[in-house]
Coordinates of C-alpha atoms in Angstrom, one line a residue:
X1 CA -135.5 79.4 -46.5
X2 CA -133.7 81.7 -43.9
X3 CA -131.2 84.6 -45.1
X4 CA -128.5 82.3 -43.5
X5 CA -129.6 79.4 -45.6
X6 CA -129.4 81.3 -48.8
X7 CA -126.0 82.6 -48.2
X8 CA -124.8 79.0 -47.2
X9 CA -126.0 77.8 -50.7
X10 CA -124.3 80.7 -52.4
X11 CA -121.3 79.7 -50.5
X12 CA -121.5 76.3 -51.8
X13 CA -121.8 77.3 -55.4
X14 CA -118.9 79.6 -54.9
X15 CA -116.7 76.9 -53.6
X16 CA -117.4 74.9 -56.5
X17 CA -117.3 77.4 -59.3
X18 CA -114.0 79.1 -57.9
X19 CA -111.3 76.8 -59.4
X20 CA -112.8 77.6 -62.9
X21 CA -112.5 81.1 -62.2
X22 CA -108.9 80.8 -61.0
X23 CA -108.0 78.8 -64.0
X24 CA -109.5 81.5 -66.3
X25 CA -107.7 84.3 -64.4
X26 CA -104.4 82.2 -64.7
X27 CA -104.9 81.8 -68.5
X28 CA -105.7 85.6 -69.3
X29 CA -102.7 86.6 -67.4
X30 CA -100.6 84.3 -69.2
X31 CA -101.9 85.6 -72.4
X32 CA -101.4 89.1 -71.5
X33 CA -97.9 89.0 -69.7
X34 CA -96.2 86.3 -71.3
X35 CA -94.8 85.9 -75.0
X36 CA -95.4 82.4 -75.6
X37 CA -94.4 80.6 -79.0
X38 CA -97.3 78.7 -80.9
X39 CA -96.2 75.5 -79.2
X40 CA -96.6 76.7 -75.7
X41 CA -99.8 78.5 -76.5
X42 CA -101.4 75.1 -77.9
X43 CA -99.8 73.3 -74.7
X44 CA -101.3 75.8 -72.2
X45 CA -104.7 75.7 -74.0
X46 CA -104.7 72.2 -74.3
X47 CA -103.6 71.5 -70.5
X48 CA -106.2 74.2 -69.1
X49 CA -109.0 72.5 -71.1
X50 CA -107.9 69.1 -69.6
X51 CA -107.7 70.6 -66.1
X52 CA -111.4 72.1 -66.4
X53 CA -112.7 68.8 -67.8
X54 CA -111.1 67.0 -64.9
X55 CA -112.5 69.6 -62.5
X56 CA -116.2 69.0 -64.1
X57 CA -116.2 65.3 -64.7
X58 CA -113.8 63.6 -62.1
X59 CA -115.0 65.0 -58.6
X60 CA -117.5 62.5 -57.8
X61 CA -116.4 58.8 -57.8
X62 CA -117.6 57.1 -60.9
X63 CA -118.0 53.6 -59.8
X64 CA -118.9 52.0 -56.2
X65 CA -115.9 49.6 -56.7
X66 CA -113.6 52.7 -55.9
X67 CA -113.7 53.7 -52.2
X68 CA -114.6 57.4 -52.1
X69 CA -111.5 58.3 -49.9
X70 CA -109.2 56.8 -52.6
X71 CA -111.0 58.5 -55.4
X72 CA -111.0 62.0 -54.0
X73 CA -107.3 61.5 -52.8
X74 CA -106.5 60.7 -56.5
X75 CA -108.7 63.7 -57.9
X76 CA -106.8 66.0 -55.8
X77 CA -103.4 64.5 -56.8
X78 CA -104.2 65.0 -60.6
X79 CA -105.4 68.5 -60.0
X80 CA -102.1 69.3 -58.4
X81 CA -100.4 67.6 -61.3
X82 CA -102.1 70.0 -63.4
X83 CA -100.9 73.0 -61.5
X84 CA -97.4 71.9 -61.7
X85 CA -97.3 71.3 -65.3
X86 CA -99.3 74.7 -66.1
X87 CA -96.9 76.5 -63.3
X88 CA -93.9 75.7 -65.5
X89 CA -95.3 77.8 -68.4
X90 CA -96.2 80.8 -66.1
X91 CA -96.1 81.5 -62.5
X92 CA -99.6 82.7 -62.7
X93 CA -101.0 79.3 -62.5
X94 CA -99.1 78.5 -59.5
X95 CA -100.2 81.8 -57.7
X96 CA -104.1 81.6 -58.9
X97 CA -105.0 78.3 -60.1
X98 CA -102.8 76.7 -57.4
X99 CA -105.1 78.2 -54.7
X100 CA -107.7 75.6 -56.0
X101 CA -105.6 72.9 -54.5
X102 CA -106.3 74.3 -50.8
X103 CA -110.1 74.6 -51.5
X104 CA -110.4 70.8 -52.9
X105 CA -108.1 69.5 -50.4
X106 CA -110.2 71.0 -47.6
X107 CA -113.6 70.4 -49.0
X108 CA -113.3 66.9 -50.4
X109 CA -110.5 65.1 -48.2
X110 CA -111.1 64.0 -44.5
X111 CA -109.0 63.6 -41.3
X112 CA -105.0 63.8 -41.7
X113 CA -105.5 63.7 -45.4
X114 CA -106.8 67.3 -45.5
X115 CA -103.6 68.3 -43.7
X116 CA -101.6 66.5 -46.6
X117 CA -103.2 68.0 -49.3
X118 CA -102.9 71.6 -48.1
X119 CA -99.1 70.8 -47.4
X120 CA -98.6 69.7 -50.9
X121 CA -100.3 72.5 -52.4
X122 CA -98.2 74.8 -50.2
X123 CA -95.2 73.1 -51.3
X124 CA -95.9 73.7 -55.0
X125 CA -96.9 77.1 -54.6
X126 CA -93.9 78.1 -53.0
X127 CA -91.7 76.1 -55.3
X128 CA -93.5 77.8 -58.3
X129 CA -93.2 81.3 -56.9
X130 CA -89.6 81.1 -55.6
X131 CA -88.0 78.4 -57.5
X132 CA -86.4 75.2 -56.5
X133 CA -84.1 75.7 -53.4
X134 CA -80.6 75.9 -54.5
X135 CA -78.9 75.8 -50.8
X136 CA -79.7 75.5 -47.3
X137 CA -80.7 79.0 -46.6
X138 CA -83.4 78.8 -49.5
X139 CA -84.4 75.5 -48.4
X140 CA -85.0 76.8 -44.7
X141 CA -86.9 80.0 -46.1
X142 CA -89.0 77.7 -48.4
X143 CA -89.7 75.4 -45.6
X144 CA -91.0 78.3 -43.3
X145 CA -93.0 80.0 -46.2
X146 CA -94.8 76.4 -46.6
X147 CA -95.5 75.9 -43.0
X148 CA -96.7 79.5 -42.6
X149 CA -98.9 79.1 -45.6
X150 CA -100.2 75.6 -44.3
X151 CA -101.0 76.9 -40.9
X152 CA -102.9 80.0 -42.0
X153 CA -104.9 78.1 -44.7
X154 CA -105.8 75.2 -42.1
X155 CA -106.6 77.8 -39.4
X156 CA -109.1 79.8 -41.7
X157 CA -110.6 76.5 -43.1
X158 CA -111.0 75.1 -39.4
X159 CA -112.7 78.5 -38.5
X160 CA -115.0 78.1 -41.6
X161 CA -115.8 74.4 -40.5
X162 CA -116.8 75.6 -37.0
X163 CA -118.8 78.4 -38.0
X164 CA -120.7 75.9 -40.5
X165 CA -121.3 73.4 -37.7
X166 CA -122.5 76.2 -35.2
X167 CA -125.1 77.2 -38.1
X168 CA -126.0 73.6 -38.6
X169 CA -126.5 72.9 -34.9
X170 CA -128.6 76.0 -34.6
X171 CA -130.7 74.9 -37.4
X172 CA -131.2 71.4 -35.5
X173 CA -132.0 73.2 -32.7
X174 CA -134.6 75.3 -34.3
X175 CA -136.2 72.2 -35.9
X176 CA -136.4 70.6 -32.6
X177 CA -138.1 73.5 -30.8
X178 CA -140.5 73.7 -33.8
X179 CA -141.4 70.3 -33.5
X180 CA -141.8 70.4 -29.7
X181 CA -144.1 73.5 -30.1
X182 CA -146.1 71.6 -32.7
X183 CA -146.4 68.7 -30.5
X184 CA -147.3 70.8 -27.5
X185 CA -149.9 72.5 -29.4
X186 CA -151.6 69.2 -30.3
X187 CA -151.3 68.2 -26.7
X188 CA -152.5 71.5 -25.5
X189 CA -155.6 71.3 -27.9
X190 CA -156.4 67.7 -26.7
X191 CA -156.2 68.8 -22.8
X192 CA -158.5 71.7 -23.8
X193 CA -161.1 69.4 -25.1
X194 CA -160.7 66.8 -22.4
X195 CA -161.1 69.5 -19.6
X196 CA -164.2 71.2 -21.2
X197 CA -165.5 67.6 -21.5
X198 CA -165.1 67.3 -17.6
X199 CA -166.8 70.6 -17.2
X200 CA -169.9 70.0 -19.4
X201 CA -170.1 66.5 -17.7
X202 CA -171.7 68.2 -14.3
X203 CA -173.7 70.5 -16.6
X204 CA -175.1 67.6 -18.8
X205 CA -176.1 65.7 -15.8
X206 CA -178.1 68.5 -14.5
X207 CA -179.8 69.3 -17.8
X208 CA -180.7 65.6 -18.3
X209 CA -182.2 65.3 -14.7
X210 CA -184.4 68.5 -15.6
X211 CA -185.3 67.0 -19.1
X212 CA -186.1 63.5 -17.4
X213 CA -188.6 65.3 -14.9
X214 CA -189.9 67.8 -17.3
X215 CA -189.7 67.4 -20.9
X216 CA -189.8 63.5 -21.0
X217 CA -192.8 63.4 -18.9
X218 CA -194.4 66.0 -20.8
X219 CA -194.1 64.0 -24.0
X220 CA -195.2 61.1 -22.5
X221 CA -198.4 62.6 -21.5
X222 CA -198.8 64.3 -25.0
X223 CA -198.5 60.6 -26.5
X224 CA -201.2 59.3 -24.0
X225 CA -203.7 62.1 -24.9
X226 CA -203.0 61.9 -28.7
X227 CA -203.6 58.2 -28.5
X228 CA -207.0 58.7 -26.7
X229 CA -207.8 61.6 -29.3
X230 CA -206.9 59.2 -32.2
X231 CA -210.3 57.6 -31.7
X232 CA -211.9 60.5 -34.0
X233 CA -211.4 59.6 -37.6
X234 CA -211.6 63.5 -38.5
X235 CA -208.3 64.1 -36.6
X236 CA -206.4 61.0 -37.6
X237 CA -204.1 62.6 -40.0
X238 CA -202.8 65.4 -37.7
X239 CA -202.8 63.0 -34.8
X240 CA -200.5 60.7 -36.7
X241 CA -198.1 63.6 -37.2
X242 CA -198.2 64.8 -34.0
X243 CA -197.6 61.3 -32.3
X244 CA -194.4 60.9 -34.8
X245 CA -193.1 64.2 -33.7
X246 CA -193.7 63.5 -30.0
X247 CA -192.2 60.1 -30.3
X248 CA -189.0 61.7 -32.0
X249 CA -189.1 64.2 -29.2
X250 CA -189.3 61.6 -26.6
X251 CA -186.5 59.3 -28.1
X252 CA -184.3 62.4 -28.4
X253 CA -185.0 63.4 -24.7
X254 CA -184.1 60.1 -23.5
X255 CA -180.8 60.0 -25.5
X256 CA -180.0 63.1 -23.8
X257 CA -180.6 61.8 -20.4
X258 CA -178.2 58.9 -21.3
X259 CA -175.4 61.4 -22.9
X260 CA -175.6 59.1 -26.2
X261 CA -174.1 60.9 -29.1
X262 CA -176.0 61.2 -32.5
X263 CA -177.5 58.2 -33.6
X264 CA -176.0 58.4 -37.0
X265 CA -172.6 57.9 -35.7
X266 CA -173.5 54.7 -34.0
X267 CA -173.2 52.7 -37.1
X268 CA -171.6 54.8 -39.8
X269 CA -168.4 57.1 -40.1
X270 CA -168.9 60.8 -40.3
X271 CA -168.7 61.5 -43.9
X272 CA -171.4 58.6 -44.1
X273 CA -173.4 59.9 -41.5
X274 CA -173.3 63.5 -43.3
X275 CA -174.2 61.8 -46.6
X276 CA -177.3 60.2 -45.0
X277 CA -178.5 63.2 -43.1
X278 CA -178.0 65.2 -46.3
X279 CA -180.1 62.7 -48.3
X280 CA -183.0 62.4 -45.7
X281 CA -183.0 66.2 -45.6
X282 CA -183.3 66.5 -49.3
X283 CA -185.9 64.0 -49.4
X284 CA -188.2 65.8 -47.1
X285 CA -187.5 69.3 -48.5
X286 CA -187.2 68.4 -52.1
X287 CA -184.0 70.4 -52.3
X288 CA -180.9 69.1 -53.9
X289 CA -177.9 68.5 -51.5
X290 CA -174.3 67.4 -52.3
X291 CA -171.8 66.1 -49.7
X292 CA -168.2 66.3 -50.6
X293 CA -165.4 64.8 -48.5
X294 CA -161.7 65.9 -49.0
X295 CA -158.3 64.8 -47.4
X296 CA -157.5 61.8 -45.6
X297 CA -160.6 60.4 -43.9
X298 CA -159.9 59.2 -40.3
X299 CA -161.9 58.4 -37.0
X300 CA -162.0 61.5 -34.9
X301 CA -162.8 61.9 -31.2
X302 CA -166.7 61.3 -30.6
X303 CA -167.1 64.8 -29.4
X304 CA -165.7 66.4 -32.5
X305 CA -167.6 64.1 -34.9
X306 CA -170.8 64.8 -32.9
X307 CA -170.3 68.5 -33.2
X308 CA -169.8 68.6 -36.7
X309 CA -172.8 66.6 -37.5
X310 CA -174.9 68.5 -35.1
X311 CA -173.6 71.9 -36.8
X312 CA -174.6 70.2 -40.3
X313 CA -177.9 69.3 -39.0
X314 CA -178.6 72.7 -37.7
X315 CA -177.6 74.3 -41.0
X316 CA -179.8 72.2 -43.0
X317 CA -182.7 72.8 -40.4
X318 CA -182.0 76.7 -40.9
X319 CA -181.9 76.2 -44.7
X320 CA -185.4 74.7 -44.5
X321 CA -187.0 77.5 -42.1
X322 CA -185.3 80.6 -43.2
X323 CA -183.5 80.3 -46.5
X324 CA -185.9 79.2 -49.1
X325 CA -182.7 77.5 -50.6
X326 CA -182.5 76.0 -54.1
X327 CA -179.7 73.7 -53.2
X328 CA -177.3 73.1 -50.3
X329 CA -173.7 72.0 -50.6
X330 CA -171.7 70.4 -47.7
X331 CA -168.2 70.1 -47.8
X332 CA -165.9 68.3 -45.2
X333 CA -162.3 68.7 -45.3
X334 CA -159.7 66.5 -43.2
X335 CA -156.6 68.4 -42.7
X336 CA -153.3 67.7 -40.8
X337 CA -154.4 69.5 -37.5
X338 CA -158.1 70.5 -38.2
X339 CA -161.4 69.5 -39.6
X340 CA -163.5 72.0 -41.4
X341 CA -167.2 71.7 -42.4
X342 CA -168.6 74.3 -45.0
X343 CA -172.4 74.4 -45.4
X344 CA -173.5 76.9 -48.4
X345 CA -176.9 77.3 -49.4
X346 CA -178.2 79.3 -52.5
X347 CA -181.3 81.2 -50.6
X348 CA -182.4 84.4 -49.6
X349 CA -179.5 85.2 -47.2
X350 CA -179.7 87.7 -44.5
X351 CA -177.5 90.6 -42.7
X352 CA -174.8 88.5 -41.0
X353 CA -173.7 91.9 -39.4
X354 CA -177.0 92.3 -37.3
X355 CA -177.7 88.6 -37.1
X356 CA -177.2 88.6 -33.3
X357 CA -179.9 91.5 -32.9
X358 CA -182.6 89.2 -34.1
X359 CA -182.6 87.0 -31.1
X360 CA -182.3 83.8 -33.1
X361 CA -180.9 80.8 -31.2
X362 CA -179.5 78.6 -34.0
X363 CA -176.4 80.7 -34.8
X364 CA -175.6 81.3 -31.3
X365 CA -175.9 77.5 -30.4
X366 CA -173.7 76.6 -33.4
X367 CA -171.1 79.1 -32.2
X368 CA -171.0 77.4 -28.9
X369 CA -170.8 74.1 -29.8
X370 CA -167.8 74.8 -32.0
X371 CA -166.0 77.0 -29.5
X372 CA -166.6 74.5 -26.8
X373 CA -164.2 72.0 -28.3
X374 CA -161.6 74.9 -29.3
X375 CA -163.0 75.5 -32.6
X376 CA -163.6 78.5 -34.7
X377 CA -167.2 79.4 -36.3
X378 CA -167.8 82.0 -38.9
X379 CA -170.9 83.1 -41.0
X380 CA -171.0 85.0 -44.3
X381 CA -174.2 86.1 -45.7
X382 CA -176.1 88.8 -47.3
X383 CA -179.7 89.5 -48.5
X384 CA -179.9 87.6 -51.6
X385 CA -176.6 86.1 -51.8
X386 CA -177.2 83.0 -49.7
X387 CA -175.4 81.8 -46.7
X388 CA -172.0 80.1 -46.1
X389 CA -171.4 78.5 -42.7
X390 CA -167.8 77.3 -41.6
X391 CA -166.9 75.5 -38.5
X392 CA -163.2 74.6 -38.0
X393 CA -162.5 72.3 -35.1
X394 CA -159.3 70.3 -33.9
X395 CA -158.6 67.0 -35.6
X396 CA -158.3 64.9 -32.5
X397 CA -158.2 61.4 -33.4
X398 CA -160.3 58.8 -31.3
X399 CA -158.6 57.1 -28.4
X400 CA -158.5 53.4 -28.2
X401 CA -160.7 53.5 -25.0
X402 CA -163.0 56.1 -26.3

């Protein structure tokens, strides 16, 4: 809430509480300056209590059967009646409590009824202060005072309304600007991903051609040689493992050539794919793994989902090779504008400040993957304290034609 909003709320509270304060001031001055008899004292106390009760209970229309304008007009009329009756006991009620007639008339009534309420209050105030005119000169004087008071009250009230409307218009403009900026930020992020995808496509095609001509052909030759060596029973176990690894590598090379995303995402959602990858890794390495998903799950752009899954796979691979972890916890958090992947292992950890000097490829590769789609990559680790890796990426939803 801005400073202007706080002042506006305080002004609303002041406008609602002012009639009670004016009534209390009038009663206090009546008690201090007048010498009323017991009957007048009881009458003023009873009328003041009734006026306060009317202010408290009767401002809002009590029934939908009574039109709002009719009820509020009646409310102001009864209030002015209390001012008139109390003013007959002391002029203080006309001077102070009568001012609430101006406030309520302008705040509650609409259109020309506002001016009627203000003018009626002015007539009562002048008559209560100067008395009922006894001749033409007094009548003219009272009329001029009434007109002057009415014009001044209307002028100041109108200036207040214009100021409030300007403030509300500025607030609406600020809200529209904030909404436009938020929309532009989302479009900017989407355009950034699309532009990077277009730039990556040429590089992917070049790398795909090289893989097809080198790595894929080499893997094919390895499989052929291992099949031939498999005739020797003594090498059968090692050969079988090498065959399996070579076939897996060949399949992955072919998938890269055809620019296909992770196989786990072809038939499962991202949370299910993460769960499947975690379960498979846990079974191979004998390390407990948990996958937790928070927020509202929704389909994301294929590049975003592929990046998140690849980061999780790389984290698990690092945990198996380097961390000697006793457990791994994976958390996927869906937020309004971003998706956050957190992978925490209870392994030996490392000096994250000098990780770049070790020449390792895994962390640098993960960072490039995340930053390629406009995300943020962070690593926290220390020797003996495990490792926490966080990847925050834009929550770009999947296009219909994707």
